[in-house]
Coordinates of C-alpha atoms in Angstrom, one line a residue:
Chain W
X975 CA -25.8 -3.2 -6.2
X976 CA -26.5 -6.3 -4.1
X977 CA -23.7 -7.8 -1.9
X978 CA -23.2 -11.5 -1.5
X979 CA -25.4 -12.3 1.4
X980 CA -28.3 -10.4 0.0
X981 CA -27.6 -6.9 1.3
X982 CA -29.0 -4.5 -1.2
X983 CA -26.7 -1.5 -1.0
X984 CA -27.8 0.6 -3.9
X985 CA -31.0 0.8 -6.0
X986 CA -31.3 2.3 -9.5
X987 CA -28.6 4.9 -9.2
X988 CA -28.1 7.0 -12.3
X989 CA -25.5 9.6 -12.1
X990 CA -23.3 11.5 -14.6
X991 CA -20.4 13.7 -14.0
X992 CA -19.3 16.3 -16.5
X993 CA -15.5 16.6 -17.1
X994 CA -14.1 19.3 -14.7
X995 CA -17.2 19.3 -12.5
X996 CA -17.0 19.2 -8.7
X997 CA -19.9 17.1 -7.4
X998 CA -20.7 16.5 -3.7
X999 CA -22.6 13.4 -2.6
X1000 CA -24.3 13.5 0.7
X1001 CA -26.3 10.8 2.5
X1002 CA -26.8 9.2 5.8
X1003 CA -24.2 6.8 7.2
X1004 CA -24.4 3.3 5.6
X1005 CA -26.4 4.5 2.6
X1006 CA -23.9 3.2 0.0
X1007 CA -22.0 6.4 -0.8
X1008 CA -18.7 4.6 -0.5
X1009 CA -20.0 1.8 -2.7
X1010 CA -20.7 4.3 -5.4
X1011 CA -17.2 5.6 -5.2
X1012 CA -15.7 2.1 -5.2
X1013 CA -17.7 1.1 -8.3
X1014 CA -16.4 4.2 -10.1
X1015 CA -12.9 3.3 -9.2
X1016 CA -13.4 -0.2 -10.5
X1017 CA -12.7 -1.7 -7.1
X1018 CA -16.3 -3.1 -7.0
X1019 CA -18.4 -4.4 -9.8
X1020 CA -22.1 -3.4 -9.9
X1021 CA -24.5 -6.4 -9.8
X1022 CA -26.5 -4.9 -12.6
X1023 CA -25.9 -1.9 -14.8
X1024 CA -22.6 -0.4 -15.7
X1025 CA -20.1 2.3 -14.9
X1026 CA -18.0 4.1 -17.4
X1027 CA -15.1 6.5 -17.0
X1028 CA -14.4 8.5 -20.1
X1029 CA -16.5 5.9 -22.0
X1030 CA -14.4 3.0 -20.7
X1031 CA -14.9 0.4 -18.0
X1032 CA -13.3 1.8 -14.9
X1033 CA -10.6 -0.9 -14.8
X1034 CA -9.8 -0.3 -18.4
X1035 CA -9.7 3.4 -17.9
X1036 CA -7.3 2.8 -15.1
X1037 CA -5.1 0.6 -17.1
X1038 CA -5.1 2.6 -20.3
X1039 CA -5.3 6.2 -19.1
X1040 CA -4.5 5.8 -15.4
X1041 CA -6.6 8.8 -14.6
X1042 CA -8.5 7.9 -11.5
X1043 CA -7.3 8.7 -7.9
X1044 CA -9.0 8.0 -4.6
X1045 CA -8.8 9.6 -1.2
X1046 CA -9.9 7.4 1.6
X1047 CA -11.6 8.2 4.9
X1048 CA -8.3 7.7 6.7
X1049 CA -5.0 9.1 5.3
X1050 CA -3.9 5.5 4.5
X1051 CA -0.2 6.3 4.4
X1052 CA 2.6 3.8 4.7
X1053 CA 3.9 4.2 8.2
X1054 CA 7.4 3.3 7.3
X1055 CA 7.8 5.8 4.5
X1056 CA 8.5 9.5 4.8
X1057 CA 5.9 12.0 3.5
X1058 CA 7.9 12.5 0.4
X1059 CA 8.1 8.8 -0.4
X1060 CA 4.4 8.3 0.4
X1061 CA 3.5 11.0 -2.1
X1062 CA 5.9 9.4 -4.6
X1063 CA 4.3 6.0 -4.3
X1064 CA 1.8 6.1 -7.2
X1065 CA 4.6 7.2 -9.6
X1066 CA 6.9 4.5 -8.2
X1067 CA 4.2 1.9 -8.8
X1068 CA 4.2 3.0 -12.4
X1069 CA 7.9 2.4 -12.6
X1070 CA 8.9 6.1 -12.8
X1071 CA 12.4 6.5 -11.2
X1072 CA 12.6 8.6 -8.1
X1073 CA 14.7 11.2 -9.7
X1074 CA 12.2 11.7 -12.5
X1075 CA 9.3 11.8 -10.1
X1076 CA 10.9 14.3 -7.8
X1077 CA 9.6 17.4 -9.6
X1078 CA 6.0 16.4 -9.5
X1079 CA 6.4 15.3 -5.8
X1080 CA 7.9 18.6 -4.8
X1081 CA 5.3 20.6 -6.6
X1082 CA 2.5 18.7 -4.9
X1083 CA 4.2 18.9 -1.5
X1084 CA 4.4 22.7 -2.0
X1085 CA 0.8 22.9 -3.1
X1086 CA -0.5 21.2 0.0
X1087 CA 2.0 23.1 2.3
X1088 CA 4.1 20.1 3.4
X1089 CA 7.4 21.0 1.9
X1090 CA 8.9 21.5 5.3
X1091 CA 7.7 18.1 6.4
X1092 CA 8.8 16.0 3.5
X1093 CA 11.2 14.0 5.6
X1094 CA 8.8 13.4 8.4
X1095 CA 7.0 10.1 9.0
X1096 CA 3.2 9.9 9.2
X1097 CA 3.3 9.4 13.0
X1098 CA 5.0 12.8 13.4
X1099 CA 2.2 14.6 11.6
X1100 CA -1.2 15.9 12.8
X1101 CA -4.4 14.3 11.3
X1102 CA -4.9 17.3 9.0
X1103 CA -1.3 17.1 7.7
X1104 CA -1.6 13.4 7.1
X1105 CA -4.7 14.1 5.1
X1106 CA -2.8 16.8 3.1
X1107 CA -0.2 14.2 2.3
X1108 CA -2.9 11.8 1.3
X1109 CA -4.4 14.4 -1.1
X1110 CA -0.9 15.2 -2.5
X1111 CA -0.4 11.5 -3.2
X1112 CA -3.8 11.3 -5.0
X1113 CA -2.9 14.3 -7.2
X1114 CA 0.7 13.5 -8.0
X1115 CA -0.4 11.4 -11.0
X1116 CA -2.4 14.4 -12.3
X1117 CA -5.7 12.4 -12.4
X1118 CA -8.7 13.4 -14.4
X1119 CA -11.1 12.0 -11.8
X1120 CA -10.6 12.3 -8.1
X1121 CA -12.9 10.2 -5.9
X1122 CA -13.0 11.3 -2.2
X1123 CA -14.6 9.2 0.5
X1124 CA -15.3 11.5 3.5
X1125 CA -11.7 12.5 3.7
X1126 CA -12.2 15.2 6.3
X1127 CA -14.7 13.3 8.5
X1128 CA -12.3 12.7 11.4
X1129 CA -10.8 16.2 11.5
X1130 CA -11.8 19.1 13.7
X1131 CA -14.0 21.8 12.3
X1132 CA -11.4 24.5 11.8
X1133 CA -9.0 22.1 10.0
X1134 CA -11.8 20.8 7.9
X1135 CA -12.8 24.3 6.8
X1136 CA -9.2 25.1 5.9
X1137 CA -8.8 21.9 4.0
X1138 CA -12.1 22.5 2.1
X1139 CA -10.7 25.9 1.0
X1140 CA -7.3 24.5 0.0
X1141 CA -9.0 21.6 -1.8
X1142 CA -11.0 24.1 -3.9
X1143 CA -7.8 26.0 -4.7
X1144 CA -6.2 22.8 -5.9
X1145 CA -9.2 22.0 -8.0
X1146 CA -9.3 25.5 -9.5
X1147 CA -5.7 25.0 -10.6
X1148 CA -6.1 21.8 -12.5
X1149 CA -9.9 21.2 -12.8
X1150 CA -10.0 17.5 -12.4
X1151 CA -13.5 16.0 -12.1
X1152 CA -14.3 15.5 -8.5
X1153 CA -16.8 13.4 -6.7
X1154 CA -16.7 14.2 -3.0
X1155 CA -18.6 12.0 -0.6
X1156 CA -19.5 13.4 2.8
X1157 CA -22.3 13.4 5.4
X1158 CA -21.7 17.0 6.2
X1159 CA -24.2 19.2 4.4
X1160 CA -22.3 22.4 4.8
X1161 CA -19.1 20.9 3.4
X1162 CA -21.1 19.4 0.5
X1163 CA -22.6 22.8 -0.4
X1164 CA -19.4 24.7 0.1
X1165 CA -17.4 22.5 -2.2
X1166 CA -19.8 21.3 -4.9
X1167 CA -21.1 22.9 -8.0
X1168 CA -23.8 20.3 -7.6
X1169 CA -24.9 18.5 -4.5
X1170 CA -26.5 15.0 -4.9
X1171 CA -28.5 13.6 -2.0
X1172 CA -28.8 9.9 -1.3
X1173 CA -31.5 8.1 0.7
X1174 CA -30.9 5.6 3.5
X1175 CA -30.3 2.0 2.4
X1176 CA -30.9 0.8 -0.2
X1177 CA -29.4 4.0 -1.5
X1178 CA -31.2 5.9 -4.2
X1179 CA -30.5 9.4 -5.5
X1180 CA -33.3 11.6 -4.1
X1181 CA -32.0 15.1 -4.8
X1182 CA -29.8 17.0 -7.2
X1183 CA -29.2 20.6 -6.2
X1184 CA -27.3 23.2 -8.3
X1185 CA -25.1 25.4 -6.2
X1186 CA -25.1 28.8 -7.8
X1187 CA -22.1 30.3 -6.0
X1188 CA -19.1 31.4 -8.2
X1189 CA -15.7 29.9 -7.7
X1190 CA -13.3 30.8 -6.2
X1191 CA -15.4 30.6 -3.0
X1192 CA -14.1 32.6 0.0
X1193 CA -14.5 31.2 3.5
X1194 CA -17.0 34.0 4.2
X1195 CA -19.4 32.3 1.9
X1196 CA -20.4 30.1 4.9
X1197 CA -22.0 33.1 6.6
X1198 CA -24.0 34.1 3.5
X1199 CA -27.8 33.8 4.0
X1200 CA -28.2 32.2 0.5
X1201 CA -25.6 29.6 1.5
X1202 CA -27.6 28.8 4.7
X1203 CA -30.8 28.6 2.8
X1204 CA -29.5 26.2 0.2
X1205 CA -27.8 24.1 3.0
X1206 CA -31.2 24.1 4.7
X1207 CA -32.9 22.8 1.6
X1208 CA -30.4 20.0 1.2
X1209 CA -30.8 19.1 4.9
X1210 CA -34.6 18.9 4.5
X1211 CA -34.2 16.6 1.5
X1212 CA -31.8 14.5 3.4
X1213 CA -34.0 14.3 6.5
X1214 CA -37.1 13.4 4.4
X1215 CA -35.4 10.3 3.0
X1216 CA -33.3 9.2 6.0
Chain H
X350 CA 18.2 15.2 24.3
X351 CA 21.2 16.1 26.5
X352 CA 23.4 13.2 27.7
X353 CA 22.6 14.0 31.3
X354 CA 19.0 13.6 30.6
X355 CA 19.5 10.3 28.9
X356 CA 21.4 9.1 31.8
X357 CA 18.6 10.2 34.2
X358 CA 16.0 8.3 32.1
X359 CA 18.3 5.3 31.9
X360 CA 18.6 5.3 35.7
X361 CA 14.8 5.6 36.1
X362 CA 14.4 2.4 34.1
X363 CA 17.3 0.5 35.7
X364 CA 16.8 1.5 39.4
X365 CA 13.4 0.0 40.2
X366 CA 14.3 -3.6 39.0
X367 CA 17.7 -3.2 40.7
X368 CA 16.0 -2.2 44.0
X369 CA 13.6 -5.1 43.8
X370 CA 16.5 -7.5 43.1
X371 CA 18.4 -6.2 46.2
X372 CA 15.3 -6.6 48.3
X373 CA 14.7 -10.2 47.1
X374 CA 18.3 -11.1 47.7
X375 CA 18.2 -9.6 51.2
X376 CA 15.0 -11.5 52.1
X377 CA 16.5 -14.6 50.6
X378 CA 19.6 -14.1 52.7
X379 CA 17.7 -13.5 55.9
X380 CA 15.4 -16.5 55.3
X381 CA 18.1 -19.0 54.5
X382 CA 21.3 -17.9 56.2
X383 CA 19.9 -16.1 59.3
X384 CA 16.5 -17.4 60.3
X385 CA 16.8 -21.0 59.0
X386 CA 20.5 -21.4 59.7
X387 CA 20.8 -25.2 59.8
X388 CA 23.3 -27.3 58.1
X389 CA 20.8 -28.9 55.6
X390 CA 18.8 -26.5 53.6
X391 CA 16.2 -27.0 50.8
X392 CA 17.2 -23.7 49.5
X393 CA 20.8 -22.6 49.5
X394 CA 21.5 -19.0 50.6
X395 CA 22.7 -16.3 48.2
X396 CA 26.2 -16.4 49.6
X397 CA 26.5 -20.1 49.0
X398 CA 25.2 -19.8 45.5
X399 CA 27.6 -17.0 44.8
X400 CA 30.5 -19.1 46.2
X401 CA 29.4 -22.1 44.1
X402 CA 29.2 -19.8 41.0
X403 CA 32.7 -18.4 41.7
X404 CA 34.2 -21.8 42.3
X405 CA 32.7 -23.2 39.1
X406 CA 33.0 -20.0 37.1
X407 CA 35.1 -21.6 34.3
X408 CA 32.8 -24.6 34.0
X409 CA 29.6 -22.5 34.0
X410 CA 31.1 -20.0 31.4
X411 CA 32.1 -22.7 29.0
X412 CA 28.7 -24.5 29.5
X413 CA 26.9 -21.2 28.9
X414 CA 28.9 -20.6 25.8
X415 CA 27.9 -24.0 24.4
X416 CA 24.2 -23.5 25.3
X417 CA 24.3 -20.0 23.8
X418 CA 25.7 -21.4 20.6
X419 CA 23.0 -24.1 20.4
X420 CA 20.3 -21.5 21.2
X421 CA 21.5 -19.1 18.6
X422 CA 21.7 -21.8 15.9
X423 CA 18.1 -22.9 16.8
X424 CA 17.0 -19.3 16.7
X425 CA 18.6 -18.7 13.3
X426 CA 17.0 -21.8 11.9
X427 CA 13.6 -20.7 13.3
X428 CA 14.0 -17.2 11.7
X429 CA 14.9 -18.7 8.3
X430 CA 12.4 -21.5 8.3
X431 CA 9.7 -19.4 10.0
X432 CA 9.9 -16.6 7.5
X433 CA 9.8 -19.1 4.6
X434 CA 6.8 -20.9 6.0
X435 CA 5.0 -17.6 6.7
X436 CA 5.8 -16.4 3.2
X437 CA 4.3 -19.6 1.8
X438 CA 1.2 -19.2 4.0
X439 CA 0.7 -15.6 2.8
X440 CA 0.9 -16.6 -0.8
X441 CA -1.5 -19.5 -0.7
X442 CA -4.6 -20.0 1.4
X443 CA -4.6 -23.7 0.7
X444 CA -1.0 -24.1 1.8
X445 CA -1.8 -22.2 5.0
X446 CA -4.9 -24.3 5.7
X447 CA -3.0 -27.6 5.1
X448 CA 0.1 -26.8 7.1
X449 CA -1.2 -24.6 10.0
X450 CA -2.5 -27.5 12.2
X451 CA 1.0 -29.1 12.0
X452 CA 2.6 -25.8 13.0
X453 CA 0.3 -25.7 16.0
X454 CA 1.3 -29.3 16.7
X455 CA 4.9 -28.2 16.9
X456 CA 3.9 -25.6 19.4
X457 CA 1.8 -27.9 21.6
X458 CA 3.6 -31.3 21.5
X459 CA 5.5 -31.9 24.7
X460 CA 9.1 -31.7 23.6
X461 CA 10.2 -34.3 26.2
X462 CA 7.9 -36.8 24.4
X463 CA 9.6 -36.3 21.0
X464 CA 13.1 -36.1 22.4
X465 CA 13.7 -39.8 22.1
X466 CA 12.8 -39.5 18.4
X467 CA 15.1 -36.6 17.9
X468 CA 17.9 -38.6 19.5
X469 CA 17.0 -41.5 17.4
X470 CA 17.2 -39.4 14.2
X471 CA 20.0 -37.1 15.1
X472 CA 21.9 -38.9 17.8
X473 CA 23.0 -37.4 21.1
X474 CA 24.9 -34.1 20.8
X475 CA 24.9 -30.5 19.7
X476 CA 22.8 -31.1 16.5
X477 CA 19.9 -32.6 18.6
X478 CA 20.0 -29.7 21.0
X479 CA 19.7 -27.3 18.1
X480 CA 16.8 -29.3 16.8
X481 CA 14.9 -29.0 20.1
X482 CA 15.7 -25.3 20.4
X483 CA 14.5 -24.9 16.8
X484 CA 11.2 -26.7 17.4
X485 CA 10.5 -24.7 20.5
X486 CA 11.2 -21.3 19.0
X487 CA 9.7 -21.7 15.5
X488 CA 6.0 -21.1 16.2
X489 CA 6.0 -17.4 17.1
X490 CA 8.0 -16.5 14.0
X491 CA 5.6 -18.3 11.8
X492 CA 2.4 -16.8 13.3
X493 CA 3.8 -13.3 13.6
X494 CA 5.4 -13.1 10.2
X495 CA 2.2 -14.6 8.6
X496 CA 0.0 -12.1 10.4
X497 CA 2.3 -9.3 9.3
X498 CA 2.2 -10.4 5.7
X499 CA -1.6 -10.8 5.6
X500 CA -3.2 -8.4 8.0
X501 CA -2.6 -5.4 5.8
X502 CA -5.1 -2.5 5.9
X503 CA -7.8 -3.2 3.2
X504 CA -7.6 0.4 2.0
X505 CA -3.9 0.1 1.4
X506 CA -4.6 -3.0 -0.8
X507 CA -7.2 -1.0 -2.6
X508 CA -4.8 1.8 -3.1
X509 CA -2.2 -0.5 -4.6
X510 CA -4.9 -2.0 -6.8
X511 CA -6.0 1.4 -7.9
X512 CA -2.5 2.1 -9.2
X513 CA -2.5 -1.3 -11.0
X514 CA 0.3 -2.6 -8.8
X515 CA 1.6 -6.0 -9.7
X516 CA 1.5 -8.9 -7.2
X517 CA 5.2 -8.5 -6.8
X518 CA 4.9 -4.8 -6.0
X519 CA 2.2 -5.5 -3.4
X520 CA 4.5 -8.0 -1.8
X521 CA 7.7 -6.0 -2.0
X522 CA 6.4 -2.5 -1.2
X523 CA 3.4 -3.3 1.0
X524 CA 3.3 -6.8 2.6
X525 CA 7.0 -7.3 3.4
X526 CA 7.6 -3.9 5.0
X527 CA 4.3 -4.2 6.9
X528 CA 5.5 -7.5 8.3
X529 CA 8.7 -6.1 9.7
X530 CA 7.4 -5.0 13.2
X531 CA 5.4 -8.2 13.5
X532 CA 8.5 -10.3 12.7
X533 CA 10.6 -8.3 15.2
X534 CA 8.0 -9.0 18.0
X535 CA 8.0 -12.6 17.0
X536 CA 11.8 -12.8 17.1
X537 CA 11.9 -11.4 20.6
X538 CA 9.6 -14.1 21.9
X539 CA 11.3 -16.7 19.8
X540 CA 14.8 -15.8 21.1
X541 CA 13.8 -16.5 24.7
X542 CA 12.2 -19.8 23.7
X543 CA 15.3 -20.8 21.8
X544 CA 17.4 -20.6 25.0
X545 CA 14.8 -22.6 26.9
X546 CA 14.8 -25.0 24.1
X547 CA 18.5 -25.4 24.2
X548 CA 18.5 -26.1 27.9
X549 CA 15.6 -28.6 27.6
X550 CA 17.4 -30.1 24.7
X551 CA 20.6 -30.6 26.7
X552 CA 18.6 -32.3 29.4
X553 CA 16.7 -34.6 27.1
X554 CA 19.1 -35.1 24.1
X555 CA 22.3 -33.5 25.3
X556 CA 25.9 -34.5 25.3
X557 CA 28.2 -36.7 27.3
X558 CA 30.3 -35.4 30.2
X559 CA 33.1 -34.2 28.0
X560 CA 31.3 -31.3 26.4
X561 CA 28.3 -30.0 28.2
X562 CA 26.0 -27.0 28.4
X563 CA 24.0 -25.5 31.2
X564 CA 21.2 -28.0 30.8
X565 CA 23.6 -30.8 31.5
X566 CA 24.9 -29.1 34.7
X567 CA 21.3 -28.6 35.9
X568 CA 20.5 -32.2 35.2
X569 CA 23.6 -33.5 36.8
X570 CA 23.7 -31.3 39.9
X571 CA 20.0 -31.9 40.6
X572 CA 20.6 -35.6 40.6
X573 CA 23.5 -35.2 43.0
X574 CA 21.5 -32.7 45.2
X575 CA 24.2 -30.1 44.7
X576 CA 21.7 -27.3 45.2
X577 CA 24.2 -24.5 45.3
X578 CA 25.7 -25.4 42.0
X579 CA 22.2 -26.1 40.6
X580 CA 21.1 -22.6 41.6
X581 CA 24.2 -21.1 40.1
X582 CA 23.5 -22.9 36.8
X583 CA 19.8 -21.9 36.8
X584 CA 20.9 -18.3 37.4
X585 CA 23.4 -18.5 34.5
X586 CA 20.6 -19.9 32.2
X587 CA 18.4 -17.0 33.2
X588 CA 21.2 -14.5 32.6
X589 CA 21.9 -16.1 29.2
X590 CA 18.2 -16.0 28.2
X591 CA 17.9 -12.4 29.3
X592 CA 21.1 -11.4 27.4
X593 CA 20.0 -13.0 24.2
X594 CA 16.5 -11.5 24.6
X595 CA 17.9 -8.0 25.2
X596 CA 20.3 -8.3 22.2
X597 CA 17.5 -9.3 19.9
X598 CA 15.2 -6.6 21.3
X599 CA 17.9 -4.0 20.7
X600 CA 18.5 -5.1 17.1
X601 CA 14.8 -5.2 16.5
X602 CA 14.3 -1.7 17.8
X603 CA 17.0 -0.5 15.6
X604 CA 15.5 -2.2 12.6
X605 CA 11.8 -1.4 13.2
X606 CA 12.2 2.1 14.8
X607 CA 10.6 4.0 11.9
X608 CA 7.9 1.4 11.5
X609 CA 5.9 2.8 14.5
X610 CA 2.4 3.2 13.2
X611 CA 0.4 6.4 13.7

């Protein structure tokens, strides 16, 4: 991937996700992790090579199956809409009337623990709750592929850990395919069945680690010596190519 | 919030400017009516201004009414035209590039210089005053509304693209609501300018002596060195501007309250 102006962001990336897999992608800041996500969402076109989702060009996949969702670094909510109406937005954009959408919206709000706050506006929520709303919005369309771009990067550690656990619970329930971008090695190992490591710019894939821990993964896994060892290996790989 | 509390908060907001006002009036009084107590004054004392205002209350009130009507018409025109222009700008880069310099021209041209043209085209009278008020108050609406329509968070645009939103949906569900607080801020500035525009318009393109606004009184009394009445008219203009600004701010707050970003 080369941007206009000649900035080479990515170089020879080859990556495949199996349906229902949870893959973490770690790399130093500015290595092109977000670019990978945006290409998979069809928001960016690769300069060379191609990207397919379920065998289709991402944009076609989006148009025909509408099965890709994206969670941004920021919650990216509409400030003038209540939490409920924010979560409903993707369905509304597809022309589904509010009444028909209501059941999916309520289910998702309950799953992310925001039922009590459905009438609140984004400014009335904490950062963690806003991110929950953002995740609910991404899942309300029952996507097959969920792309997440460092969604918990700006949250405090405790909130981040809780959201990691809750995210896995949501994933266990519906088993969408997940690509989770982060620069936090522990988060990557805790969430992913596989952890991919990217080098500094131009970004290349330099590591592919299988994470052997069974799902569901309890929070206590973070204190497991095997967990620490694997995280250490990923960190070493990351440092070597930074 | 308990009503008592609200009152206390209201007082906290009202008291400081009120205290400052009293202090200024007191100093003004001391300076003009005690220390410099001569028959001829460059500045009339507050007592004299109050007397002049009371004596001419009817004249000032009807003049203020006419000025207010012209200002509100100018403001309403600005809101309508400004939103339409901003909408055009947001839809087409070329349109924006071509017309923007002329919008700036409206903002920077000395209105007194074009006043003769306005009189030439629209004749003396209410309509010319409205035109001046419109020209002076248009720019903030255009710039603010255009900014509101275009300065949308890139991620939100991506989000809408991701869900295959139509151009119409992006406009209706994202750009227009995003522009509301910007438009409200623009309208506040514009409302004050509309009053200034009406008064300047009355001075430069105003009416005859049968129907007249505050601008005419200011023009006439300054010519005749009736400083007490002049001061009273200037104060009435300030009050009028403040009143319209406060009303527009109130309406804006009510409209855009839930728009506060996080």
